[in-house]
PDB file of C-alpha atoms in Angstrom:
ATOM      1  CA  GLY Y   1     -11.298  -1.066  -3.646  1.00 82.00           C
ATOM      2  CA  LEU Y   2      -9.280  -2.426  -0.754  1.00 88.00           C
ATOM      3  CA  ALA Y   3      -6.819   0.485  -0.525  1.00 87.00           C
ATOM      4  CA  GLU Y   4      -9.640   3.027  -0.572  1.00 87.00           C
ATOM      5  CA  ARG Y   5     -11.691   1.182   2.067  1.00 88.00           C
ATOM      6  CA  MET Y   6      -8.646   0.946   4.317  1.00 90.00           C
ATOM      7  CA  ASN Y   7      -7.810   4.647   3.856  1.00 87.00           C
ATOM      8  CA  TRP Y   8     -11.192   6.365   3.752  1.00 88.00           C
ATOM      9  CA  LEU Y   9     -13.190   4.031   5.991  1.00 89.00           C
ATOM     10  CA  GLY Y  10     -10.411   2.981   8.332  1.00 90.00           C
ATOM     11  CA  VAL Y  11     -11.100  -0.695   7.700  1.00 91.00           C
ATOM     12  CA  ALA Y  12      -8.360  -3.042   8.895  1.00 95.00           C
ATOM     13  CA  LEU Y  13      -6.906  -5.467   6.355  1.00 94.00           C
ATOM     14  CA  GLU Y  14      -8.163  -8.386   8.444  1.00 95.00           C
ATOM     15  CA  ASP Y  15     -11.706  -6.948   8.528  1.00 94.00           C
ATOM     16  CA  ASP Y  16     -12.117  -6.426   4.784  1.00 92.00           C
ATOM     17  CA  GLU Y  17     -13.464  -9.327   2.707  1.00 89.00           C
ATOM     18  CA  THR Y  18     -10.955  -8.736  -0.092  1.00 90.00           C
ATOM     19  CA  GLY Y  19      -8.126  -8.390   2.434  1.00 93.00           C
ATOM     20  CA  VAL Y  20      -9.124 -11.656   4.120  1.00 91.00           C
ATOM     21  CA  SER Y  21      -9.279 -13.405   0.740  1.00 90.00           C
ATOM     22  CA  LEU Y  22      -5.771 -12.196  -0.141  1.00 92.00           C
ATOM     23  CA  ILE Y  23      -4.479 -13.464   3.205  1.00 92.00           C
ATOM     24  CA  GLN Y  24      -6.284 -16.796   2.670  1.00 88.00           C
ATOM     25  CA  ALA Y  25      -4.667 -16.960  -0.785  1.00 88.00           C
ATOM     26  CA  GLY Y  26      -1.293 -17.038   0.962  1.00 90.00           C
ATOM     27  CA  ILE Y  27      -0.237 -13.417   0.482  1.00 92.00           C
ATOM     28  CA  ALA Y  28       1.687 -12.035   3.464  1.00 93.00           C
ATOM     29  CA  LYS Y  29       0.018  -9.106   5.233  1.00 95.00           C
ATOM     30  CA  GLU Y  30       3.128  -6.947   4.856  1.00 94.00           C
ATOM     31  CA  LYS Y  31       3.204  -7.611   1.099  1.00 94.00           C
ATOM     32  CA  ILE Y  32      -0.463  -6.590   0.793  1.00 94.00           C
ATOM     33  CA  LYS Y  33       0.259  -3.401   2.741  1.00 93.00           C
ATOM     34  CA  ASP Y  34       3.133  -2.658   0.332  1.00 92.00           C
ATOM     35  CA  TRP Y  35       0.854  -3.252  -2.647  1.00 92.00           C
ATOM     36  CA  ILE Y  36      -1.693  -0.811  -1.193  1.00 89.00           C
ATOM     37  CA  LYS Y  37       1.013   1.873  -1.502  1.00 86.00           C
ATOM     38  CA  ASP Y  38       1.359   0.893  -5.194  1.00 85.00           C
ATOM     39  CA  ALA Y  39       4.753  -0.797  -4.865  1.00 86.00           C
ATOM     40  CA  GLN Y  40       6.561  -2.157  -7.911  1.00 88.00           C
ATOM     41  CA  VAL Y  41       5.790  -5.856  -8.492  1.00 91.00           C
ATOM     42  CA  ASP Y  42       7.383  -8.411 -10.798  1.00 90.00           C
ATOM     43  CA  VAL Y  43       4.628  -9.738 -13.077  1.00 90.00           C
ATOM     44  CA  GLY Y  44       6.955 -12.247 -14.708  1.00 85.00           C
ATOM     45  CA  ASP Y  45      10.164 -12.324 -16.713  1.00 82.00           C
ATOM     46  CA  GLY Y  46      11.510  -9.470 -14.593  1.00 86.00           C
ATOM     47  CA  GLN Y  47       8.843  -7.056 -15.855  1.00 89.00           C
ATOM     48  CA  MET Y  48       8.181  -4.561 -13.056  1.00 92.00           C
ATOM     49  CA  VAL Y  49       4.893  -2.644 -12.908  1.00 91.00           C
ATOM     50  CA  ASN Y  50       2.985  -0.731 -10.262  1.00 89.00           C
ATOM     51  CA  ALA Y  51       0.771  -2.979  -8.124  1.00 90.00           C
ATOM     52  CA  PHE Y  52      -2.327  -0.969  -9.029  1.00 88.00           C
ATOM     53  CA  ASP Y  53      -1.612  -1.500 -12.738  1.00 89.00           C
ATOM     54  CA  ALA Y  54      -0.985  -5.220 -12.207  1.00 92.00           C
ATOM     55  CA  PHE Y  55      -4.457  -5.770 -10.727  1.00 91.00           C
ATOM     56  CA  GLU Y  56      -6.416  -3.089 -12.595  1.00 89.00           C
ATOM     57  CA  ASP Y  57      -9.659  -4.164 -14.287  1.00 88.00           C
ATOM     58  CA  LEU Y  58      -9.555  -7.709 -12.875  1.00 89.00           C
ATOM     59  CA  SER Y  59     -12.558  -9.340 -11.242  1.00 87.00           C
ATOM     60  CA  ILE Y  60     -11.918 -10.854  -7.831  1.00 86.00           C
ATOM     61  CA  GLY Y  61     -11.189 -14.433  -8.995  1.00 86.00           C
ATOM     62  CA  PRO Y  62      -8.522 -13.553 -11.572  1.00 89.00           C
ATOM     63  CA  MET Y  63      -7.131 -10.907  -9.181  1.00 90.00           C
ATOM     64  CA  LEU Y  64      -6.619 -13.488  -6.424  1.00 90.00           C
ATOM     65  CA  LYS Y  65      -4.944 -15.890  -8.859  1.00 89.00           C
ATOM     66  CA  LYS Y  66      -2.628 -13.136 -10.140  1.00 91.00           C
ATOM     67  CA  ALA Y  67      -1.845 -12.083  -6.560  1.00 92.00           C
ATOM     68  CA  GLN Y  68      -0.809 -15.651  -5.815  1.00 91.00           C
ATOM     69  CA  LYS Y  69       1.416 -15.690  -8.888  1.00 89.00           C
ATOM     70  CA  ILE Y  70       3.072 -12.403  -7.932  1.00 90.00           C
ATOM     71  CA  GLY Y  71       3.314 -12.734  -4.183  1.00 88.00           C
ATOM     72  CA  GLY Y  72       2.186 -16.084  -2.895  1.00 76.00           C
ATOM     73  CA  ASP Y  73       1.885 -19.723  -3.873  1.00 74.00           C
ATOM     74  CA  PRO Y  74       0.818 -19.847  -7.547  1.00 71.00           C
ATOM     75  CA  PHE Y  75      -0.064 -23.540  -7.257  1.00 72.00           C
ATOM     76  CA  GLU Y  76      -2.535 -23.154  -4.406  1.00 72.00           C
ATOM     77  CA  GLU Y  77      -6.183 -22.774  -5.345  1.00 75.00           C
ATOM     78  CA  PRO Y  78      -7.427 -19.271  -4.542  1.00 70.00           C
ATOM     79  CA  PRO Y  79     -10.200 -19.012  -1.946  1.00 70.00           C
ATOM     80  CA  GLU Y  80     -13.814 -19.081  -3.075  1.00 74.00           C
ATOM     81  CA  PHE Y  81     -14.770 -15.436  -3.313  1.00 68.00           C
ATOM     82  CA  ALA Y  82     -16.948 -14.265  -6.167  1.00 63.00           C
ATOM     83  CA  LEU Y  83     -18.183 -10.864  -5.040  1.00 72.00           C
ATOM     84  CA  ASN Y  84     -16.480  -7.815  -6.513  1.00 74.00           C
ATOM     85  CA  GLN Y  85     -16.416  -4.806  -4.214  1.00 77.00           C
ATOM     86  CA  ALA Y  86     -15.780  -1.146  -4.808  1.00 79.00           C
ATOM     87  CA  PHE Y  87     -15.543   2.086  -2.888  1.00 81.00           C
ATOM     88  CA  ILE Y  88     -17.109   5.031  -4.661  1.00 87.00           C
ATOM     89  CA  PHE Y  89     -16.850   8.568  -3.438  1.00 84.00           C
ATOM     90  CA  ILE Y  90     -18.353  11.741  -4.777  1.00 89.00           C
ATOM     91  CA  LYS Y  91     -16.049  14.714  -4.479  1.00 84.00           C
ATOM     92  CA  PRO Y  92     -17.340  17.598  -2.349  1.00 82.00           C
ATOM     93  CA  HIS Y  93     -17.917  20.023  -5.228  1.00 86.00           C
ATOM     94  CA  ALA Y  94     -20.226  17.489  -6.905  1.00 90.00           C
ATOM     95  CA  LEU Y  95     -22.051  16.289  -3.794  1.00 90.00           C
ATOM     96  CA  THR Y  96     -25.632  17.206  -4.600  1.00 93.00           C
ATOM     97  CA  ASP Y  97     -28.861  15.244  -4.308  1.00 94.00           C
ATOM     98  CA  GLY Y  98     -29.005  15.103  -8.119  1.00 95.00           C
ATOM     99  CA  VAL Y  99     -25.516  13.590  -8.454  1.00 95.00           C
ATOM    100  CA  LYS Y 100     -26.211  11.083  -5.673  1.00 93.00           C
ATOM    101  CA  ALA Y 101     -29.440  10.033  -7.427  1.00 95.00           C
ATOM    102  CA  LEU Y 102     -27.616   9.727 -10.762  1.00 95.00           C
ATOM    103  CA  VAL Y 103     -24.876   7.524  -9.279  1.00 94.00           C
ATOM    104  CA  LYS Y 104     -27.447   5.270  -7.590  1.00 93.00           C
ATOM    105  CA  SER Y 105     -29.437   5.029 -10.818  1.00 95.00           C
ATOM    106  CA  ILE Y 106     -26.404   4.062 -12.905  1.00 94.00           C
ATOM    107  CA  LEU Y 107     -25.332   1.451 -10.355  1.00 92.00           C
ATOM    108  CA  ARG Y 108     -28.852  -0.028 -10.216  1.00 91.00           C
ATOM    109  CA  GLU Y 109     -28.972  -0.222 -14.039  1.00 94.00           C
ATOM    110  CA  GLN Y 110     -25.793  -2.323 -13.878  1.00 89.00           C
ATOM    111  CA  SER Y 111     -27.272  -4.561 -11.133  1.00 89.00           C
ATOM    112  CA  ILE Y 112     -24.754  -3.229  -8.621  1.00 88.00           C
ATOM    113  CA  SER Y 113     -25.927  -3.150  -5.008  1.00 87.00           C
ATOM    114  CA  ILE Y 114     -25.067  -0.379  -2.615  1.00 87.00           C
ATOM    115  CA  ILE Y 115     -24.137  -2.010   0.685  1.00 83.00           C
ATOM    116  CA  ASP Y 116     -23.652   1.159   2.684  1.00 85.00           C
ATOM    117  CA  GLU Y 117     -23.251   4.867   2.247  1.00 87.00           C
ATOM    118  CA  GLY Y 118     -21.984   7.616   4.458  1.00 87.00           C
ATOM    119  CA  PHE Y 119     -20.459  11.040   4.714  1.00 88.00           C
ATOM    120  CA  ILE Y 120     -16.963  12.110   5.755  1.00 87.00           C
ATOM    121  CA  GLY Y 121     -16.751  15.786   6.664  1.00 85.00           C
ATOM    122  CA  ALA Y 122     -13.952  18.193   5.814  1.00 84.00           C
ATOM    123  CA  GLU Y 123     -12.609  18.209   9.382  1.00 88.00           C
ATOM    124  CA  ALA Y 124     -12.203  14.412   9.409  1.00 87.00           C
ATOM    125  CA  ILE Y 125     -10.670  14.425   5.925  1.00 86.00           C
ATOM    126  CA  SER Y 126      -8.121  17.011   7.044  1.00 88.00           C
ATOM    127  CA  SER Y 127      -7.308  15.631  10.495  1.00 90.00           C
ATOM    128  CA  ARG Y 128      -6.958  12.047   9.240  1.00 87.00           C
ATOM    129  CA  LYS Y 129      -4.970  13.205   6.164  1.00 86.00           C
ATOM    130  CA  LEU Y 130      -7.225  11.114   3.937  1.00 84.00           C
ATOM    131  CA  VAL Y 131      -6.434  12.998   0.742  1.00 83.00           C
ATOM    132  CA  ASP Y 132      -2.687  12.835   1.447  1.00 83.00           C
ATOM    133  CA  ASN Y 133      -2.905   9.081   1.987  1.00 79.00           C
ATOM    134  CA  HIS Y 134      -5.149   8.609  -1.044  1.00 78.00           C
ATOM    135  CA  TYR Y 135      -2.686  10.305  -3.379  1.00 77.00           C
ATOM    136  CA  TYR Y 136       0.440   8.988  -1.620  1.00 72.00           C
ATOM    137  CA  ALA Y 137       1.422   6.628  -4.442  1.00 63.00           C
ATOM    138  CA  ILE Y 138       1.212   9.323  -7.109  1.00 65.00           C
ATOM    139  CA  ALA Y 139       3.008  11.913  -4.999  1.00 69.00           C
ATOM    140  CA  SER Y 140       5.815   9.548  -4.002  1.00 68.00           C
ATOM    141  CA  LYS Y 141       6.502   8.690  -7.643  1.00 63.00           C
ATOM    142  CA  ALA Y 142       6.445  12.365  -8.646  1.00 61.00           C
ATOM    143  CA  THR Y 143       9.266  13.069  -6.218  1.00 59.00           C
ATOM    144  CA  LEU Y 144      11.524  10.289  -7.513  1.00 53.00           C
ATOM    145  CA  ALA Y 145      12.901  12.320 -10.436  1.00 48.00           C
TER     146      ALA Y 145
END
């Protein structure tokens, strides 16, 4: 979601609805930026997990509440924000009209709206190091051994 939109679409934290909600929930911008790189977070009782794992599979409301518990004021009410958002990309080798139609069909069946769609060419992906940034968290952990 947020990490992918910031990386692939170049959206600033302050311009993303989820980013704004995290800030409104009392999470410091620098902490959010650390979480986007999949930093280790204390989920309670000293149990450290990757940020992505801590928030995985949570809808926006529970995610904001958990974010407050981990990195903000757990007693403050989270902001009103009920819309889940996602960033979906189809890898180049699968980018066909048939695959695009299938993805749209599956999303429609689940009552999921497509807000926008676009294309990022190979030159932009390479020059902006989008793949490197996307896999940064995995690669950085692989080199820790």
